[in-house]
Short mmCIF file of C-alpha atoms (C1' of nucleotides) in Angstrom, two decimals:
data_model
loop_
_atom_site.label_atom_id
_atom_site.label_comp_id
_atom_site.label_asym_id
_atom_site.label_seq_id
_atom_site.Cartn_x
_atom_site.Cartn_y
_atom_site.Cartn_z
CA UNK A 5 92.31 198.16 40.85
CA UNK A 6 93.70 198.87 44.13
CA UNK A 7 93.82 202.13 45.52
CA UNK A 8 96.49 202.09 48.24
CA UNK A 9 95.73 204.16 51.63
CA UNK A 10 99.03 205.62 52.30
CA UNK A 11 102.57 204.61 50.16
CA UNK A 12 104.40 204.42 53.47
CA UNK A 13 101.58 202.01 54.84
CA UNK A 14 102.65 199.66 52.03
CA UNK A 15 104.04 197.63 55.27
CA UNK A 16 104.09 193.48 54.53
CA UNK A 17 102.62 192.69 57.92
CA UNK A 18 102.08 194.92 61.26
CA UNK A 19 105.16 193.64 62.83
CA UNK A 20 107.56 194.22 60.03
CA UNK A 21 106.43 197.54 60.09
CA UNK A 22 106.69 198.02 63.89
CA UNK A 23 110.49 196.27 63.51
CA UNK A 24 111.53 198.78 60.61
CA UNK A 25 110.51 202.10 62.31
CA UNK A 26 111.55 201.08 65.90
CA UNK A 27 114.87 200.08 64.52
CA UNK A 28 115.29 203.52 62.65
CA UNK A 29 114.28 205.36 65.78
CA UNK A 30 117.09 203.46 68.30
CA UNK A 31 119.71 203.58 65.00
CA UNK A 32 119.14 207.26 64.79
CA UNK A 33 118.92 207.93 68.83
CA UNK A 34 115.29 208.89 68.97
CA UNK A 35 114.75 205.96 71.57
CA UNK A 36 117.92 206.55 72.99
CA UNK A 37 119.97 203.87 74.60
CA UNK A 38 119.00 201.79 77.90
CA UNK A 39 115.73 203.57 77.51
CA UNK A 40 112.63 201.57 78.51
CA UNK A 41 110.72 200.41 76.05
CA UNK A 42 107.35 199.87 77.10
CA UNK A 43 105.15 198.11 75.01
CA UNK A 44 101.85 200.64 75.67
CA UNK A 45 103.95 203.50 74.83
CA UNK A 46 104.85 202.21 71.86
CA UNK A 47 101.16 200.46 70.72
CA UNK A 48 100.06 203.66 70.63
CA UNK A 49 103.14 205.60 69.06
CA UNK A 50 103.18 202.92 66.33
CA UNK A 51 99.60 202.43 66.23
CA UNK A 52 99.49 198.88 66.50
CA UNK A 53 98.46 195.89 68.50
CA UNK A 54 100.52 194.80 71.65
CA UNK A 55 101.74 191.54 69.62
CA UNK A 56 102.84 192.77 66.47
CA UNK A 57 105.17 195.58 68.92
CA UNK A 58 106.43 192.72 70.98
CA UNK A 59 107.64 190.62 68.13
CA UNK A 60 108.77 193.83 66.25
CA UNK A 61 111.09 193.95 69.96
CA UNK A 62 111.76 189.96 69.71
CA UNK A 63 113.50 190.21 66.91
CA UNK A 64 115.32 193.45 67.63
CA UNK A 65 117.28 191.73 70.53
CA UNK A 66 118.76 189.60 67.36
CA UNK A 67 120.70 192.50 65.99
CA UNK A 68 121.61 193.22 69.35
CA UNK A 69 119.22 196.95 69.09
CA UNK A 70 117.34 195.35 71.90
CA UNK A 71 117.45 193.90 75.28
CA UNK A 72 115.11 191.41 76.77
CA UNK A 73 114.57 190.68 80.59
CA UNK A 74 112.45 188.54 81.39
CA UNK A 75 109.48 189.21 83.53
CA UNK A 76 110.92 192.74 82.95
CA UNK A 77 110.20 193.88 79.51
CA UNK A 78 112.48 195.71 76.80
CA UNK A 79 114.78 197.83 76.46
CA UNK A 80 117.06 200.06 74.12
CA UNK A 81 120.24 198.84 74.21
CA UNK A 82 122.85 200.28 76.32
CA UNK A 83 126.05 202.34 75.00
CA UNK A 84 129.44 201.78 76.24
CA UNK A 85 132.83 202.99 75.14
CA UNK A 86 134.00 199.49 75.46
CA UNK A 87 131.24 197.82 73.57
CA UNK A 88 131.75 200.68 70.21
CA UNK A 89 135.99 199.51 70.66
CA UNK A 90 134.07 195.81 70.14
CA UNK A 91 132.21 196.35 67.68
CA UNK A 92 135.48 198.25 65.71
CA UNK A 93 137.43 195.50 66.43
CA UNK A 94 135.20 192.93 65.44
CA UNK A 95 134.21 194.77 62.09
CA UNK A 96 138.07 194.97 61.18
CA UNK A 97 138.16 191.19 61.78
CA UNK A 98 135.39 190.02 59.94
CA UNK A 99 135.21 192.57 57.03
CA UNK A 100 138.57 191.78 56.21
CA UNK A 101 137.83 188.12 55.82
CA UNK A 102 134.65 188.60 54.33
CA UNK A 103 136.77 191.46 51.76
CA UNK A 104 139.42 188.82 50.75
CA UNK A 105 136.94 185.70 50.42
CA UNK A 106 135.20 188.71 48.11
CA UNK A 107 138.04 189.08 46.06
CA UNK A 108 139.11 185.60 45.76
CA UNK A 109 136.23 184.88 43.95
CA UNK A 110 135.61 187.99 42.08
CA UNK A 111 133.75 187.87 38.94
CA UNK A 112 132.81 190.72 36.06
CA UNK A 113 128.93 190.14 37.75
CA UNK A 114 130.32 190.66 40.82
CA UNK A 115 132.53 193.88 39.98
CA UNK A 116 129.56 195.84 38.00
CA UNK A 117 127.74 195.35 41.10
CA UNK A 118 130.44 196.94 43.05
CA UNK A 119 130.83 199.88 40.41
CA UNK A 120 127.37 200.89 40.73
CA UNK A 121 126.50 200.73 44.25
CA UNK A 122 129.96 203.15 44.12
CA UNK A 123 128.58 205.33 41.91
CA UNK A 124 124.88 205.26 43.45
CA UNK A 125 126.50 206.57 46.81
CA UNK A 126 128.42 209.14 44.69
CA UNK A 127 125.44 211.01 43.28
CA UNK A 128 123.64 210.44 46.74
CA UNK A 129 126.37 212.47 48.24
CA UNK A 130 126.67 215.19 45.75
CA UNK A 131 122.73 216.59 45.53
CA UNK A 132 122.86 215.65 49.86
CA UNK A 133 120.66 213.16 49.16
CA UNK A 134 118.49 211.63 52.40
CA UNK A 135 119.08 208.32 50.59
CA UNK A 136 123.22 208.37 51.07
CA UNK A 137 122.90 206.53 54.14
CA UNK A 138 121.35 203.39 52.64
CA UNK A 139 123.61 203.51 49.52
CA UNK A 140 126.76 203.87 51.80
CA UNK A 141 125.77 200.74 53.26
CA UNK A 142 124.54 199.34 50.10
CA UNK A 143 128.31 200.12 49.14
CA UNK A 144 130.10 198.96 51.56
CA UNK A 145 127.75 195.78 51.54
CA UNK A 146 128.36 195.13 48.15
CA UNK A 147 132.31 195.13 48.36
CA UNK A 148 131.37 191.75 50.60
CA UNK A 149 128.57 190.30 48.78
CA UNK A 150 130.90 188.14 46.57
CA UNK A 151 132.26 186.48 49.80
CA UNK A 152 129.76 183.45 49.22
CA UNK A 153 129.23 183.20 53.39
CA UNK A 154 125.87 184.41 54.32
CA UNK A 155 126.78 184.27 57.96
CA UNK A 156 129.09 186.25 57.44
CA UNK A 157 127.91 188.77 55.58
CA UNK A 158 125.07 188.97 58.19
CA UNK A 159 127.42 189.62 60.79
CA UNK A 160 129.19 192.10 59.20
CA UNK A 161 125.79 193.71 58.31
CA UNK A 162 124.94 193.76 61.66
CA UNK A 163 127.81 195.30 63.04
CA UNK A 164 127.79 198.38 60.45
CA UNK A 165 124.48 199.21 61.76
CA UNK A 166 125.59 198.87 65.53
CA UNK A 167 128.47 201.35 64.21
CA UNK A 168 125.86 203.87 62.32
CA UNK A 169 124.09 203.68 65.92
CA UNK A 170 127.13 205.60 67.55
CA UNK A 171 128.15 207.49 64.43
CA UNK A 172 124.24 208.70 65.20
CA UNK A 173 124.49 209.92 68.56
CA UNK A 174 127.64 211.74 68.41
CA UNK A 175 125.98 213.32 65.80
CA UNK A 176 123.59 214.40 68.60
CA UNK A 177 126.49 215.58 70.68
CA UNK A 178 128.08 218.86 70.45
CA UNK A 179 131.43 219.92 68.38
CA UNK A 180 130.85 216.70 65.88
CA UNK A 181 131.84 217.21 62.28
CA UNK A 182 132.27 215.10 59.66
CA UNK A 183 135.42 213.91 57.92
CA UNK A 184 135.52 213.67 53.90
CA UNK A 185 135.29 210.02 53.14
CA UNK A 186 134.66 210.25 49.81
CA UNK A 187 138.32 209.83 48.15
CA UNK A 188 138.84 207.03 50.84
CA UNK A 189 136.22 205.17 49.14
CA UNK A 190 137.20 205.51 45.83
CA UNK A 191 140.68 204.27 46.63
CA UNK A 192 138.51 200.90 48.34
CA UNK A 193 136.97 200.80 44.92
CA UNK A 194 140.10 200.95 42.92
CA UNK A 195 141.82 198.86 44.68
CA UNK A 196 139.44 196.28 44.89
CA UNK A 197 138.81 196.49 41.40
CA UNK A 198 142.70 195.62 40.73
CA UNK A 199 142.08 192.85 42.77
CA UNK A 200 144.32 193.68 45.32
CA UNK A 201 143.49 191.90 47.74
CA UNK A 202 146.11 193.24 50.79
CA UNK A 203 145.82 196.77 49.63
CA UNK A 204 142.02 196.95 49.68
CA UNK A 205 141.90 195.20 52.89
CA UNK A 206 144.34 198.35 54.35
CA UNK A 207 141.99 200.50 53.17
CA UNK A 208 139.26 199.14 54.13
CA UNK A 209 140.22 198.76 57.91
CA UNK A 210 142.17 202.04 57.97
CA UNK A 211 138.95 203.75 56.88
CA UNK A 212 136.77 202.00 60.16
CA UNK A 213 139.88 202.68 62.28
CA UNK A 214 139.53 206.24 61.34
CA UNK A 215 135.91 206.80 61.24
CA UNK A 216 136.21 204.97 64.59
CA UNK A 217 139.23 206.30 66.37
CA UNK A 218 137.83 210.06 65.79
CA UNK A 219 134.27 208.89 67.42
CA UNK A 220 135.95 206.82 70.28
CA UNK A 221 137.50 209.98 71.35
CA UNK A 222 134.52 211.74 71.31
CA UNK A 223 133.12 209.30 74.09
CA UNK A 224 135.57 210.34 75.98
CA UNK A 225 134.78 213.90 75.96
CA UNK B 4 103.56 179.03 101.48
CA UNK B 5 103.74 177.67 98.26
CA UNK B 6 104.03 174.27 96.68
CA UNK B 7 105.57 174.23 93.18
CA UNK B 8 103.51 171.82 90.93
CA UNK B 9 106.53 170.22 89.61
CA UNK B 10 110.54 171.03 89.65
CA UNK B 11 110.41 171.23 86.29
CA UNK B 12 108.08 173.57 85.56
CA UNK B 13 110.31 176.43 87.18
CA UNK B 14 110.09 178.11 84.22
CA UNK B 15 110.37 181.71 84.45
CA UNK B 16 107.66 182.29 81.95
CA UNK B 17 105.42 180.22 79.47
CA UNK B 18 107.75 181.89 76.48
CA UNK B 19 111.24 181.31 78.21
CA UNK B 20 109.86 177.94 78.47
CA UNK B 21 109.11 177.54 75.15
CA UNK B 22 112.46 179.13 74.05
CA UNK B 23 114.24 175.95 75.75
CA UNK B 24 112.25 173.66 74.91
CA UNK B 25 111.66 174.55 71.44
CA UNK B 26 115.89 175.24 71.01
CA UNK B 27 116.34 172.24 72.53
CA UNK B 28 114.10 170.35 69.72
CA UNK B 29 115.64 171.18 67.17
CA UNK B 30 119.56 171.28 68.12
CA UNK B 31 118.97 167.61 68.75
CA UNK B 32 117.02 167.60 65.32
CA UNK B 33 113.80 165.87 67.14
CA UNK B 34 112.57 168.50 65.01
CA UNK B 35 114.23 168.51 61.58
CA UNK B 36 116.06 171.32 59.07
CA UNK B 37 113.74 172.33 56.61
CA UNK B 38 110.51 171.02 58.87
CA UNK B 39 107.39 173.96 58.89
CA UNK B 40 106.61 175.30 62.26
CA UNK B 41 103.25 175.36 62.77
CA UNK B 42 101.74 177.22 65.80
CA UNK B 43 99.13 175.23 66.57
CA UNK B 44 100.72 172.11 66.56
CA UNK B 45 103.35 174.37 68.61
CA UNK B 46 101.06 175.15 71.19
CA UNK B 47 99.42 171.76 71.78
CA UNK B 48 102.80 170.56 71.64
CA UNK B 49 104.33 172.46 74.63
CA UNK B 50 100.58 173.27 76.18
CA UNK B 51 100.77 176.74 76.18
CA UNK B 52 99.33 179.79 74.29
CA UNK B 53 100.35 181.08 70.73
CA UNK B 54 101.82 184.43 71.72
CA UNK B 55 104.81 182.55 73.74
CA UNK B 56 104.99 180.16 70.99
CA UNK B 57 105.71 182.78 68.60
CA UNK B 58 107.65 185.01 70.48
CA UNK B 59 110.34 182.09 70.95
CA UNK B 60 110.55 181.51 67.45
CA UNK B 61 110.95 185.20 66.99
CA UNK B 62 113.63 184.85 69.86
CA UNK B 63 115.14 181.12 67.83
CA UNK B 64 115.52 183.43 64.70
CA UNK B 65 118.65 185.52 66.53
CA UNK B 66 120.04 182.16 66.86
CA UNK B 67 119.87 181.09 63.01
CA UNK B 68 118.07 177.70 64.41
CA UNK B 69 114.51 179.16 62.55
CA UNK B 70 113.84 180.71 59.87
CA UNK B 71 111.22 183.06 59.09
CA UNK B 72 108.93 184.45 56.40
CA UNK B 73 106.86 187.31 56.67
CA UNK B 74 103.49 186.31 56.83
CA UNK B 75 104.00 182.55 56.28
CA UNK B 76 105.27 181.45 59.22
CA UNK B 77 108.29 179.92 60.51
CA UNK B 78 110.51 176.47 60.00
CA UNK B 79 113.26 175.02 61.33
CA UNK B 80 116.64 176.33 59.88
CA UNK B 81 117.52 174.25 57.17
CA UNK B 82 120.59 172.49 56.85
CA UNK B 83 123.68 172.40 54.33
CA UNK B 84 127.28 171.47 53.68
CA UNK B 85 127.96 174.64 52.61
CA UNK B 86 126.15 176.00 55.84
CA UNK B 87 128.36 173.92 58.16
CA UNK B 88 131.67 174.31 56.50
CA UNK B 89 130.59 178.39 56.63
CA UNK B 90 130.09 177.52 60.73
CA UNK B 91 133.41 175.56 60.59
CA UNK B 92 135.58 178.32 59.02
CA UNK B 93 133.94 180.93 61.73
CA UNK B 94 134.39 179.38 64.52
CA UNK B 95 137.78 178.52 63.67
CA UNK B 96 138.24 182.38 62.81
CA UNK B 97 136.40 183.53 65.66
CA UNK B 98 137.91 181.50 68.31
CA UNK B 99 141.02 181.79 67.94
CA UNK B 100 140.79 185.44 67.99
CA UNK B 101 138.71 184.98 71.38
CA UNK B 102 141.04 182.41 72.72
CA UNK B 103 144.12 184.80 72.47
CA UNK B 104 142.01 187.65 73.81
CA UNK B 105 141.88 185.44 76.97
CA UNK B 106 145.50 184.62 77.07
CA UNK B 107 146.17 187.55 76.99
CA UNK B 108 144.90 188.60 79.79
CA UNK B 109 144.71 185.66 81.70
CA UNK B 110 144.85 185.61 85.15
CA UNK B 111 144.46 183.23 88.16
CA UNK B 112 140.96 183.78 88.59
CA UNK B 113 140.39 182.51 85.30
CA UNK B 114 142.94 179.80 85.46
CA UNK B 115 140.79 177.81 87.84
CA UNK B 116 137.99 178.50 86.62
CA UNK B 117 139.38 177.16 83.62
CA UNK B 118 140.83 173.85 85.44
CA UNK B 119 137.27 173.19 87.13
CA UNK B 120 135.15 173.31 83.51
CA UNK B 121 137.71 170.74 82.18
CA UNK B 122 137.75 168.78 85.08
CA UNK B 123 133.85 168.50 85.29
CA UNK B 124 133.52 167.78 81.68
CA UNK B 125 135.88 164.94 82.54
CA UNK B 126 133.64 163.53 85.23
CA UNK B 127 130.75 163.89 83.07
CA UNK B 128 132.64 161.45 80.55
CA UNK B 129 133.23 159.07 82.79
CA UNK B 130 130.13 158.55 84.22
CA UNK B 131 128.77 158.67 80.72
CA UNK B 132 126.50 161.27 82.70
CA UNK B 133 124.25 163.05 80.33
CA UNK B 134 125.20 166.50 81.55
CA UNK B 135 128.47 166.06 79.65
CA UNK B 136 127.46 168.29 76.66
CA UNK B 137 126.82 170.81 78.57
CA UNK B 138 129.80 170.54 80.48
CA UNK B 139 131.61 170.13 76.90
CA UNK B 140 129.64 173.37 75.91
CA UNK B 141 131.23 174.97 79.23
CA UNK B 142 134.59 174.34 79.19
CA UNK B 143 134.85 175.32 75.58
CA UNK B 144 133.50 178.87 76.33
CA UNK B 145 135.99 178.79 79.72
CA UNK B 146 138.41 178.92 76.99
CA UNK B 147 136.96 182.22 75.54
CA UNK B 148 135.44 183.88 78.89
CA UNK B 149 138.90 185.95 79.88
CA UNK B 150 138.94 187.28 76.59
CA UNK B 151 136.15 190.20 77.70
CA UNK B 152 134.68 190.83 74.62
CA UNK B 153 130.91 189.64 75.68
CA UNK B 154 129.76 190.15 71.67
CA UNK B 155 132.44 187.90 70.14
CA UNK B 156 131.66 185.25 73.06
CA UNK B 157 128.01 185.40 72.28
CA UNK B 158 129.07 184.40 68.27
CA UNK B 159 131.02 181.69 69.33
CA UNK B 160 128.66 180.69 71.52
CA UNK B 161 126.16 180.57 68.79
CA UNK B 162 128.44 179.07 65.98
CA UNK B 163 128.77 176.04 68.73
CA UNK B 164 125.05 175.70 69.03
CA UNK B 165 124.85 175.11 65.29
CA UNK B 166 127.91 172.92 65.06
CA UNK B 167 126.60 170.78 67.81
CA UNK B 168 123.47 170.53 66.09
CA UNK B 169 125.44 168.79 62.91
CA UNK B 170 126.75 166.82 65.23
CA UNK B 171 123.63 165.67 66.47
CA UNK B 172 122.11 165.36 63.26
CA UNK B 173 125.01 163.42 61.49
CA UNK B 174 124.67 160.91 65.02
CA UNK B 175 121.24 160.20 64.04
CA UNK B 176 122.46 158.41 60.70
CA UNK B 177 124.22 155.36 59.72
CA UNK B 178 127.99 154.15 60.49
CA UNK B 179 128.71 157.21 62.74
CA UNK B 180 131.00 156.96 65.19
CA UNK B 181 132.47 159.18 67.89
CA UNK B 182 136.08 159.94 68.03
CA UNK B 183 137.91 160.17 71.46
CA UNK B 184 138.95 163.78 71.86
CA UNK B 185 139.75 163.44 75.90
CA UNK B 186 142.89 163.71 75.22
CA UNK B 187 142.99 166.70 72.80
CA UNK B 188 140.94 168.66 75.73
CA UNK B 189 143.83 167.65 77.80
CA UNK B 190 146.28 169.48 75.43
CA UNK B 191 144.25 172.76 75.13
CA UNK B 192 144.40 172.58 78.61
CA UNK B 193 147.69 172.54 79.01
CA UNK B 194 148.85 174.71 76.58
CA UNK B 195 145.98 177.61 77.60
CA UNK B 196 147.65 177.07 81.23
CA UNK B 197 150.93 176.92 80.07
CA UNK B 198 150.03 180.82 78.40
CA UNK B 199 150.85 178.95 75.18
CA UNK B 200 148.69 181.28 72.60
CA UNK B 201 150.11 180.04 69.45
CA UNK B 202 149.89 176.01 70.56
CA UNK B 203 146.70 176.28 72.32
CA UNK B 204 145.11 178.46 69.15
CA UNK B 205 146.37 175.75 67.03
CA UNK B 206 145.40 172.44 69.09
CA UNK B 207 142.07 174.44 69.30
CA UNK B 208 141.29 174.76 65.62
CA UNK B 209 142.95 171.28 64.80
CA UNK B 210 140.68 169.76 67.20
CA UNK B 211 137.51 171.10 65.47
CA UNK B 212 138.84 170.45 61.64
CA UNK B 213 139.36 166.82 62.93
CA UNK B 214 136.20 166.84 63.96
CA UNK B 215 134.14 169.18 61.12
CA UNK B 216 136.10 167.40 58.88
CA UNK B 217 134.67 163.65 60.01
CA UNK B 218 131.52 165.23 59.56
CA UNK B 219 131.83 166.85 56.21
CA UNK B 220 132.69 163.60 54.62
CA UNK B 221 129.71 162.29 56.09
CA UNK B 222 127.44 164.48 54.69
CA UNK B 223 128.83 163.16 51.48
CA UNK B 224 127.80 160.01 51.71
"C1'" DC C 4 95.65 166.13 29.48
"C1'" DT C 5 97.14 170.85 31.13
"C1'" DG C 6 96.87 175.24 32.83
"C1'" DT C 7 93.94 178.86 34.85
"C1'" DC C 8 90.71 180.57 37.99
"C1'" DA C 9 87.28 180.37 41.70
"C1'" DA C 10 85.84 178.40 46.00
"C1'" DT C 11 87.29 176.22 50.10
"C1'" DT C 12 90.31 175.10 53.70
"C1'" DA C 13 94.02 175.95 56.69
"C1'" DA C 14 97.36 178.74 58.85
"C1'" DT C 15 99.20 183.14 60.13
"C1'" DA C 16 98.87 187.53 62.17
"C1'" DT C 17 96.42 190.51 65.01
"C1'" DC C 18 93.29 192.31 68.46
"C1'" DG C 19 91.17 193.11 73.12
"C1'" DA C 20 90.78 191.51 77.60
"C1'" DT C 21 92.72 189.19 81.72
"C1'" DA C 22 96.00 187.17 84.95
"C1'" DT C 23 100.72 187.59 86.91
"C1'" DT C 24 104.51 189.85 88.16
"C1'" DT C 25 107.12 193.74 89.20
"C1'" DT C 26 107.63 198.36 90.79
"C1'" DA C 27 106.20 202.23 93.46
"C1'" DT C 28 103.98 203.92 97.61
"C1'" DA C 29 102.78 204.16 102.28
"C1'" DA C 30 102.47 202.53 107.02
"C1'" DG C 31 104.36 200.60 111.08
"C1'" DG C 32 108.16 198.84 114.08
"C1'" DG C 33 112.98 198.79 115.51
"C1'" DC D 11 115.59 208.11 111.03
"C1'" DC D 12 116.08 203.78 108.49
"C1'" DC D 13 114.62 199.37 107.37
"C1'" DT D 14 111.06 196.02 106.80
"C1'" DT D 15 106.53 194.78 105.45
"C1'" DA D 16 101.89 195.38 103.56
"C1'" DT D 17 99.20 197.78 99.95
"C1'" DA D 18 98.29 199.98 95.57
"C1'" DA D 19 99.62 200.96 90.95
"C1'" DA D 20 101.70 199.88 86.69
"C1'" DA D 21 103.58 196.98 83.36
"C1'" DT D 22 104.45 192.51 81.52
"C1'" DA D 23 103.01 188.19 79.88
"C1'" DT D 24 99.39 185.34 78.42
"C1'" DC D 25 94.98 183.77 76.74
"C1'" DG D 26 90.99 183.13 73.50
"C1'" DA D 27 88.77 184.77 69.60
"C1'" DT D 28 88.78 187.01 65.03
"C1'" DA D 29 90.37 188.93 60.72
"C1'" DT D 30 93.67 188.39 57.07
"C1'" DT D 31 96.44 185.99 54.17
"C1'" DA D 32 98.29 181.93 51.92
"C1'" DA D 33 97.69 177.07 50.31
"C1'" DT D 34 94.64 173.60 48.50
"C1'" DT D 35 91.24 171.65 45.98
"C1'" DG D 36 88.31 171.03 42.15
"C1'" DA D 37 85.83 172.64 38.13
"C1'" DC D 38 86.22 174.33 33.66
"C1'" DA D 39 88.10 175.86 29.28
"C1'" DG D 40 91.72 175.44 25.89
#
DNA sequence: CTGTCAATTAATATCGATATTTTATAAGGG
DNA sequence: CCCTTATAAAATATCGATATTAATTGACAG
């Protein structure tokens, strides 16, 4: 039998480890943005080799967490007011499509699926659960997974996390509350569940619009 | 003073290098979908060390042309109908949203910008110079450049990469032919001048159903 | 034969040290 | 006093070697 050394140091290899916690620390603002990223630093904060850190960084840049220079190292990726309005607009866009193809093809599978990951974010929320975070994107994730376009769905993926990223550091910021999204999701659920297709769509981008239009003026602030 | 060893070995480092090289491989499927990446043979291959090997495949995976698996290595993205009709229906979705973006605000600067990428790519043709897909590869994303939304350029860009690499691919096999599509470049010229959105958008996606299309059916066979 | 398991081989992932390049610092000239 | 140029410091990028993990082979039992 094997005795494992720490439950968290169940990592698959030294780099997938290095990717998952520096990703966590620039989604949640701990590295904040345009901050250098120097590979020493971070050997020794992660406790690694200067390869596994520089791959970990390698394939940051492809969910856009990351930027490369050449010659010039890493670093976090900037923040802009313009580039959150991007990402917004570009979520609406492809969610949508991703939301209909979804629907078009929906299935009983497909629909328990949706139920549960509903009512595993439900429960997360209620007893304040750390976990809520994954199963809202587990959620919202699973409301595209019937799409059938892996592309797309990585996009899309990619894109909620860039939005978490900002949701995180006005969280930082001062005067930043909340809004009640629960009955906004349910109505997503229904509505989806009816098959209603333009309705759940509405929802759906009326719920980023919001989400987003309250943070966007909090940049300006 | 220093002599450079050769002109083109102005690489900016052994990894960027690599990157180019290694992109370059496998968009014109020299090295083929599905095909393991092995380091070593990597290495010997492009005379370098394994760190900048790897760290360009790490860099290849943000373009969807590798794949890779946690602690068994890499291969070259494999290949699908499904895949490319995915690629298809984005960049038809994508760019048209980018193209209007760049209508929209088009201005003079832009304009001749715009005139000079077709008008190279037109040279290129006729000189059956081998610069012409990248000239191709430039004046489509002149189309897009006005449209200031540098995330949404950088998918397109991508989805082009991949589509090209069909392309290439599907040229490698029997009874393929090239169509002439001069002619529908002169259009979306026109029309993009002209401020056109809804007849420029539409000779834009028409012009690469025609062509995805051709391809589809030969993937078929 | 066929499937399982051990031993071997091969490949990946990682480390530690070094060479290159960039950035910071300081000195001298305009 | 500012700008340029040399020097020193720091950081990146790269190499070569090793440890770890996966794939392969072959022997053996069912």
């Amino acid at each position: 039998m094997n005795v494992m050394p720490n439950p968290l140091t169940k990592d698959r290899s030294a780099t997938h480890g290095s990717y998952l916690r520096l990703r966590d620390m620039i989604l949640t603002g701990d590295l904040p943005p345009g901050q250098k990223l120097k590979i020493e630093e971070l050997r020794s904060l992660l406790d690694t080799g200067a390869s596994p850190v520089r791959e970990a960084l390698s394939l940051l840049t492809s969910d856009m967490l990351v930027e490369r220079i050449d010659q010039r190292g890493f670093r976090a990726a900037p923040v802009s007011k313009a580039n959150f309005e991007e990402i917004l607009a570009l979520r609406c866009m492809l969610e949508e499509k991703a939301l209909r193809a979804s629907l078009a093809g929906a299935d009983s599978s497909w629909e328990e699926q949706l139920v549960l990951a509903h009512h595993r974010m439900k429960k997360a929320a209620q007893k304040g659960d750390n976990g809520f975070e994954e199963a809202h994107k587990a959620f919202h994730m699973a409301l595209l997974a019937n799409a059938n376009m892996p592309m797309l769905e990585r996009y899309c993926a990619q894109l909620y996390d860039l939005n978490i990223r900002y949701r995180n550091l006005a969280a930082r910021g001062p005067r930043y509350r909340t809004r009640s999204v629960q009955n906004e999701h349910q109505e997503i659920l229904e509505a989806s569940l009816k098959r209603d297709a333009d309705l759940a769509a509405r929802l759906l981008i009326d719920h980023y619009r919001n989400t987003g239009n309250y943070l966007s003026s909090q940049m300006d602030a």
